[in-house]
């Protein structure tokens, strides 16, 4: 008979914290691997302080594969065995002070999803010893402290989602160069640092950095790391400085959102090369100059938000977008245009010299614009 059907007799006088059912002194498991994780699950069940949906009521008996949220498959090292391969607690609203002693003790776990619960604490260093774990989602919980460094030792990790927690400090630069990591979601924490220099060498294809405290300029290397992303989400940080013209090389971008930062300078004409973009958001920054028609002429553009800046004018194509409700230029410094900043605010802003390095690049268009019959222009030679 196949190993996957062999049943093992497990007696409760083994060293375990699990309590036997009344009148029962033995459990029969479909596989020894399930017998090993049974006491771990029961111990975790005992520390759960709230279970409003009654999820843990199903965590009874030896049929672990039938527990709500638990899924079994054959492990990579034995196709005939049965093991606990994945856990999906998403939306269960379970409460526990920690996952230590649970997640890090599941030797065959490959997928762990625990979005939208009330788990807290930090992650055990022992999670780095889980050989098969390739999806880790602990988003929308109450984890805190520095970035969980044991993650750096997880060589199989492909997707990491730690959004909507309270992690602080900096993100280790090694994270961006992990070969296997494909998706990295770290938005809505309290990370505070400059965007890492090695972000350009990252293999990540899905990346969200929004709603943290990243500061400093957007690097010129942005196109090397983010060129394959359909959504570039940098909103609600502390980014400053002028936009690099390389932003126009984000060919796959459908959404580019850098709203609510401290960015300044004019909009580079290269933004007109984002032929797939549907939403551009630079609202609530310190940008100025004329809004280029070459950007307003983007064929798929459905939302261009430039409110709460210091722009002073726009062209006829942009006017059509305003009339159609696509372009929002409220609270700027456009003379004679409604809903603008006060003259005093605008005068105070422009009283200080405004300068961006490599200003010649701001009119550089690195693509063919059929609407303007404009061939790609050579990049002006930049001063060292």
Coordinates of C-alpha atoms in Angstrom, one line a residue:
X1 CA 0.0 0.0 0.0
X2 CA 1.3 3.5 -0.8
X3 CA 2.9 5.5 2.0
X4 CA 0.2 8.2 1.5
X5 CA -2.4 5.7 2.7
X6 CA -0.4 4.2 5.6
X7 CA -1.9 5.2 8.9
X8 CA 0.2 5.8 11.9
X9 CA -1.0 5.3 15.5
X10 CA -0.1 8.2 17.7
X11 CA -0.6 7.9 21.5
X12 CA -1.3 10.9 23.7
X13 CA 1.3 9.9 26.2
X14 CA 3.9 11.3 23.7
X15 CA 5.4 14.6 24.7
X16 CA 2.8 17.1 23.5
X17 CA 0.6 19.9 24.8
X18 CA -2.4 18.6 22.9
X19 CA -5.3 17.4 25.0
X20 CA -7.1 14.2 24.1
X21 CA -10.8 14.1 23.4
X22 CA -12.9 12.8 26.2
X23 CA -12.9 9.0 26.2
X24 CA -10.3 8.9 23.5
X25 CA -6.6 7.9 24.0
X26 CA -5.4 7.6 20.5
X27 CA -5.5 9.3 17.1
X28 CA -4.9 7.8 13.7
X29 CA -3.2 10.0 11.0
X30 CA -3.0 9.5 7.3
X31 CA 0.8 10.3 7.3
X32 CA 3.5 10.6 9.9
X33 CA 4.1 14.2 8.7
X34 CA 0.6 15.1 9.7
X35 CA 1.1 13.5 13.1
X36 CA 4.2 15.7 13.6
X37 CA 2.3 19.0 13.0
X38 CA -0.8 18.1 15.0
X39 CA 0.5 19.1 18.4
X40 CA 1.9 22.3 16.9
X41 CA -1.5 23.3 15.5
X42 CA -3.2 22.4 18.8
X43 CA -0.7 24.5 20.8
X44 CA -1.3 27.5 18.4
X45 CA -5.0 27.0 18.8
X46 CA -4.7 27.3 22.5
X47 CA -3.0 30.8 22.3
X48 CA -5.6 32.2 19.9
X49 CA -7.5 34.8 22.0
X50 CA -10.3 35.7 19.6
X51 CA -12.0 33.7 16.8
X52 CA -15.2 35.6 15.9
X53 CA -15.9 33.4 12.9
X54 CA -15.5 30.1 14.8
X55 CA -12.7 28.9 12.5
X56 CA -10.8 26.9 15.1
X57 CA -13.9 24.8 15.9
X58 CA -12.9 22.7 12.9
X59 CA -9.4 22.1 14.2
X60 CA -10.3 18.9 15.9
X61 CA -9.2 15.3 15.4
X62 CA -6.6 13.7 13.1
X63 CA -8.0 14.9 9.7
X64 CA -5.8 18.0 9.5
X65 CA -6.3 18.3 5.8
X66 CA -10.0 19.0 6.5
X67 CA -9.3 21.8 9.0
X68 CA -10.6 25.2 7.8
X69 CA -7.6 27.1 6.3
X70 CA -5.3 24.0 6.1
X71 CA -4.4 22.3 2.8
X72 CA -2.4 19.2 2.1
X73 CA -0.3 18.0 -0.8
X74 CA 2.6 15.7 -1.5
X75 CA 5.9 17.4 -0.4
X76 CA 8.7 17.9 -2.9
X77 CA 10.9 15.2 -1.3
X78 CA 8.3 12.4 -1.4
X79 CA 5.5 12.3 -3.9
X80 CA 3.8 9.5 -2.1
X81 CA 3.5 11.3 1.3
X82 CA 0.8 13.6 2.5
X83 CA 1.9 16.8 4.3
X84 CA 0.6 20.2 5.4
X85 CA 1.6 22.3 2.4
X86 CA -0.3 25.5 2.7
X87 CA -2.3 27.7 5.1
X88 CA -4.8 30.3 4.1
X89 CA -6.0 32.4 7.1
X90 CA -7.0 35.4 5.0
X91 CA -9.8 37.3 6.6
X92 CA -10.3 34.9 9.5
X93 CA -9.9 37.7 12.1
X94 CA -8.0 35.5 14.4
X95 CA -6.1 37.1 17.3
X96 CA -2.8 35.9 18.7
X97 CA 0.2 37.7 20.2
X98 CA 2.7 35.8 18.0
X99 CA 3.2 33.2 15.3
X100 CA 6.4 31.9 16.9
X101 CA 6.2 28.3 17.6
X102 CA 3.7 27.8 14.9
X103 CA 4.8 29.0 11.4
X104 CA 8.4 28.3 12.1
X105 CA 7.6 24.7 13.2
X106 CA 5.8 23.6 10.0
X107 CA 8.5 21.7 8.1
X108 CA 6.6 21.2 4.8
X109 CA 4.8 24.5 4.5
X110 CA 5.1 26.2 1.1
X111 CA 2.4 28.9 1.3
X112 CA 1.4 30.9 4.3
X113 CA -1.3 33.5 3.9
X114 CA -2.6 35.4 6.9
X115 CA -3.9 38.6 5.6
X116 CA -6.4 40.6 7.7
X117 CA -6.0 39.0 11.2
X118 CA -4.8 40.3 14.5
X119 CA -1.4 38.6 14.7
X120 CA 1.4 40.5 16.2
X121 CA 5.0 40.3 17.5
X122 CA 8.0 39.6 15.4
X123 CA 8.9 36.7 13.2
X124 CA 11.1 33.9 14.5
X125 CA 14.6 33.5 13.1
X126 CA 13.7 29.9 12.6
X127 CA 11.5 30.7 9.5
X128 CA 14.7 30.8 7.5
X129 CA 14.9 27.0 8.0
X130 CA 11.7 26.3 6.2
X131 CA 13.0 24.8 2.9
X132 CA 9.8 25.0 0.8
X133 CA 8.2 28.3 1.9
X134 CA 7.8 30.5 -1.2
X135 CA 4.8 32.6 -0.5
X136 CA 4.6 34.6 2.8
X137 CA 1.7 37.0 3.3
X138 CA 1.3 38.5 6.8
X139 CA -0.2 41.8 5.6
X140 CA -2.8 43.8 7.5
X141 CA -1.8 42.6 11.0
X142 CA 0.0 44.1 13.9
X143 CA 3.6 43.0 13.4
X144 CA 6.2 45.6 14.5
X145 CA 9.9 46.2 15.0
X146 CA 12.6 46.3 12.3
X147 CA 12.4 44.5 9.0
X148 CA 12.3 40.7 9.8
X149 CA 15.8 39.9 8.9
X150 CA 15.3 36.1 8.9
X151 CA 13.5 36.6 5.6
X152 CA 16.9 37.3 4.0
X153 CA 17.9 33.7 4.6
X154 CA 14.8 32.2 2.9
X155 CA 16.2 31.2 -0.4
X156 CA 13.0 29.8 -1.8
X157 CA 10.9 32.9 -1.1
X158 CA 9.1 34.2 -4.2
X159 CA 6.4 36.4 -2.9
X160 CA 6.7 38.6 0.3
X161 CA 3.7 40.7 1.5
X162 CA 4.1 42.6 4.7
X163 CA 1.9 45.5 3.9
X164 CA -0.2 47.3 6.5
X165 CA 1.8 46.5 9.6
X166 CA 4.0 48.6 11.8
X167 CA 7.5 47.7 10.7
X168 CA 10.1 50.4 11.2
X169 CA 13.7 51.3 10.3
X170 CA 15.2 50.5 7.0
X171 CA 14.8 47.7 4.5
X172 CA 18.0 45.7 4.1
X173 CA 19.5 46.3 0.6
X174 CA 20.1 42.6 0.2
X175 CA 16.3 42.1 -0.1
X176 CA 16.2 43.8 -3.5
X177 CA 18.8 41.4 -4.9
X178 CA 17.4 38.1 -3.8
X179 CA 17.4 36.0 -7.0
X180 CA 14.1 34.2 -6.4
X181 CA 12.0 37.1 -5.1
X182 CA 9.5 38.2 -7.7
X183 CA 6.9 40.2 -5.7
X184 CA 7.6 42.5 -2.8
X185 CA 4.9 44.4 -1.1
X186 CA 6.1 46.6 1.8
X187 CA 3.8 49.6 1.6
X188 CA 1.9 51.0 4.6
X189 CA 4.6 50.5 7.2
X190 CA 7.0 53.0 8.8
X191 CA 10.2 52.3 6.9
X192 CA 12.4 55.3 6.7
X193 CA 15.4 55.5 4.3
X194 CA 16.5 56.6 0.9
X195 CA 15.6 54.4 -2.0
X196 CA 18.4 51.8 -2.0
X197 CA 21.1 52.3 -4.7
X198 CA 21.0 48.6 -5.6
X199 CA 17.3 48.8 -6.5
X200 CA 18.4 49.0 -10.1
X201 CA 19.8 45.4 -9.9
X202 CA 16.7 43.9 -8.4
X203 CA 14.9 41.0 -9.9
X204 CA 11.6 42.0 -8.4
X205 CA 8.8 42.5 -11.0
X206 CA 6.0 43.6 -8.5
X207 CA 7.0 46.3 -6.0
X208 CA 5.0 48.6 -3.8
X209 CA 6.7 51.2 -1.6
X210 CA 3.8 53.6 -0.9
X211 CA 2.8 55.0 2.5
X212 CA 6.1 54.7 4.2
X213 CA 8.8 57.3 4.9
X214 CA 11.2 56.8 2.0
X215 CA 13.1 60.0 1.3
X216 CA 15.5 61.5 -1.2
X217 CA 15.3 61.8 -5.0
X218 CA 13.8 59.2 -7.3
X219 CA 17.0 57.6 -8.8
X220 CA 17.9 57.9 -12.4
X221 CA 18.0 54.1 -12.4
X222 CA 14.3 53.9 -11.9
X223 CA 13.7 52.6 -15.4
X224 CA 16.0 49.6 -14.9
X225 CA 14.0 48.2 -12.0
X226 CA 10.5 49.5 -12.6
X227 CA 10.3 49.3 -16.4
X228 CA 8.3 46.0 -16.3
X229 CA 5.8 47.2 -13.7
X230 CA 2.3 48.1 -14.6
X231 CA 1.8 50.0 -11.4
X232 CA 4.5 52.3 -9.9
X233 CA 3.3 53.3 -6.4
X234 CA 5.5 55.8 -4.6
X235 CA 2.7 57.9 -3.0
X236 CA 2.7 59.2 0.5
X237 CA 6.4 59.1 1.2
X238 CA 9.0 61.9 1.7
X239 CA 10.6 61.7 -1.7
X240 CA 12.2 65.0 -2.8
X241 CA 14.2 66.5 -5.7
X242 CA 13.4 66.7 -9.4
X243 CA 11.9 64.0 -11.6
X244 CA 14.5 62.2 -13.7
X245 CA 13.9 62.1 -17.5
X246 CA 14.3 58.3 -17.3
X247 CA 10.8 58.2 -15.9
X248 CA 9.7 58.2 -19.6
X249 CA 11.2 54.7 -20.0
X250 CA 8.6 53.0 -17.8
X251 CA 6.9 51.5 -20.9
X252 CA 4.6 49.1 -19.2
X253 CA 3.2 51.5 -16.6
X254 CA -0.5 51.9 -16.4
X255 CA -0.5 53.7 -13.1
X256 CA 2.3 56.0 -11.9
X257 CA 1.4 57.5 -8.5
X258 CA 3.9 59.7 -6.7
X259 CA 1.3 61.9 -5.0
X260 CA 1.9 63.5 -1.6
X261 CA 5.7 63.7 -1.5
X262 CA 8.1 66.6 -1.7
X263 CA 9.0 66.4 -5.4
X264 CA 9.8 69.6 -7.2
X265 CA 10.7 70.9 -10.6
X266 CA 8.9 70.8 -14.0
X267 CA 7.3 67.7 -15.5
X268 CA 9.7 66.1 -18.0
X269 CA 8.5 65.8 -21.6
X270 CA 9.5 62.2 -21.5
X271 CA 6.3 61.4 -19.6
X272 CA 4.7 61.7 -23.0
X273 CA 6.3 58.4 -23.9
X274 CA 4.2 56.4 -21.3
X275 CA 1.8 55.2 -24.0
X276 CA 0.0 52.7 -21.7
X277 CA -0.5 55.0 -18.8
X278 CA -4.1 55.6 -17.6
X279 CA -3.4 57.4 -14.3
X280 CA -0.7 59.9 -13.5
X281 CA -0.7 61.4 -10.0
X282 CA 1.8 64.1 -8.9
X283 CA -0.7 65.9 -6.7
X284 CA 0.4 67.4 -3.4
X285 CA 4.0 68.1 -4.2
X286 CA 6.0 71.2 -5.0
X287 CA 6.2 71.0 -8.8
X288 CA 6.0 74.0 -11.0
X289 CA 6.3 75.2 -14.6
X290 CA 4.0 74.7 -17.6
X291 CA 2.1 71.4 -17.9
X292 CA 3.3 70.0 -21.3
X293 CA 0.8 69.3 -24.0
X294 CA 2.8 66.3 -24.9
X295 CA 1.7 64.7 -21.6
X296 CA -1.9 65.7 -22.0
X297 CA -1.9 64.0 -25.5
X298 CA -1.4 60.5 -24.0
X299 CA -4.0 58.4 -25.7
X300 CA -5.0 56.2 -22.7
X301 CA -4.9 58.9 -20.0
X302 CA -8.0 58.8 -17.9
X303 CA -6.8 60.6 -14.8
X304 CA -4.0 63.3 -14.5
X305 CA -3.9 64.7 -11.0
X306 CA -1.6 67.7 -10.6
X307 CA -3.5 69.6 -7.8
X308 CA -1.8 71.2 -4.9
X309 CA 1.4 72.1 -6.7
X310 CA 2.7 75.4 -8.2
X311 CA 2.1 75.1 -11.9
X312 CA 1.7 78.3 -13.8
X313 CA 0.1 77.3 -17.1
X314 CA -1.0 74.7 -19.6
X315 CA -1.6 74.2 -23.3
X316 CA -4.7 73.8 -25.4
X317 CA -4.6 70.0 -25.3
X318 CA -4.5 70.1 -21.5
X319 CA -7.5 72.5 -21.6
X320 CA -9.6 69.8 -23.2
X321 CA -8.6 67.4 -20.5
X322 CA -9.7 69.9 -17.9
X323 CA -13.0 70.3 -19.6
X324 CA -13.5 66.6 -19.7
X325 CA -12.7 66.1 -16.0
X326 CA -9.5 64.2 -16.7
X327 CA -6.9 66.8 -15.6
X328 CA -7.1 68.3 -12.1
X329 CA -5.2 71.6 -11.7
X330 CA -6.8 73.0 -8.6
X331 CA -4.7 74.8 -6.0
X332 CA -1.9 75.8 -8.3
X333 CA -0.6 79.2 -9.4
X334 CA -2.3 79.6 -12.8
X335 CA -3.3 83.3 -13.4
X336 CA -7.0 83.8 -14.1
X337 CA -7.9 80.1 -13.5
X338 CA -10.4 79.2 -10.8
X339 CA -9.7 77.5 -7.6
X340 CA -6.0 78.5 -7.4
X341 CA -3.7 79.3 -4.5
X342 CA -3.6 82.8 -3.2
X343 CA -1.2 85.3 -4.8
X344 CA 0.6 85.5 -1.5
X345 CA 1.2 81.7 -1.5
X346 CA 2.5 81.7 -5.0
X347 CA 4.8 84.8 -4.5
X348 CA 6.2 83.2 -1.3
X349 CA 7.0 80.0 -3.2
X350 CA 8.7 81.6 -6.2
X351 CA 10.6 84.1 -4.0
X352 CA 13.3 81.4 -3.6
X353 CA 15.3 80.3 -6.7
X354 CA 14.1 77.0 -8.2
X355 CA 16.6 74.9 -10.0
X356 CA 16.9 71.3 -11.2
X357 CA 20.1 69.7 -12.4
X358 CA 20.3 68.7 -16.1
X359 CA 17.5 71.1 -17.1
X360 CA 18.2 70.3 -20.8
X361 CA 16.8 66.8 -20.3
X362 CA 13.3 68.1 -19.4
X363 CA 12.4 68.7 -23.0
X364 CA 14.0 65.4 -24.2
X365 CA 11.6 63.0 -25.8
X366 CA 13.0 59.5 -26.1
X367 CA 10.3 58.1 -28.2
X368 CA 8.3 58.7 -31.4
X369 CA 5.1 60.7 -30.7
X370 CA 2.8 60.1 -33.7
X371 CA 0.3 62.8 -32.4
X372 CA 3.1 65.4 -32.6
X373 CA 5.0 63.7 -35.5
X374 CA 8.0 64.0 -33.3
X375 CA 10.9 61.5 -33.8
X376 CA 13.0 60.6 -30.8
X377 CA 15.4 63.4 -30.0
X378 CA 19.0 62.8 -29.0
X379 CA 19.7 63.4 -25.4
X380 CA 21.6 66.6 -24.8
X381 CA 25.1 66.1 -23.6
X382 CA 25.1 66.4 -19.9
X383 CA 27.7 68.2 -17.8
X384 CA 29.6 65.9 -15.5

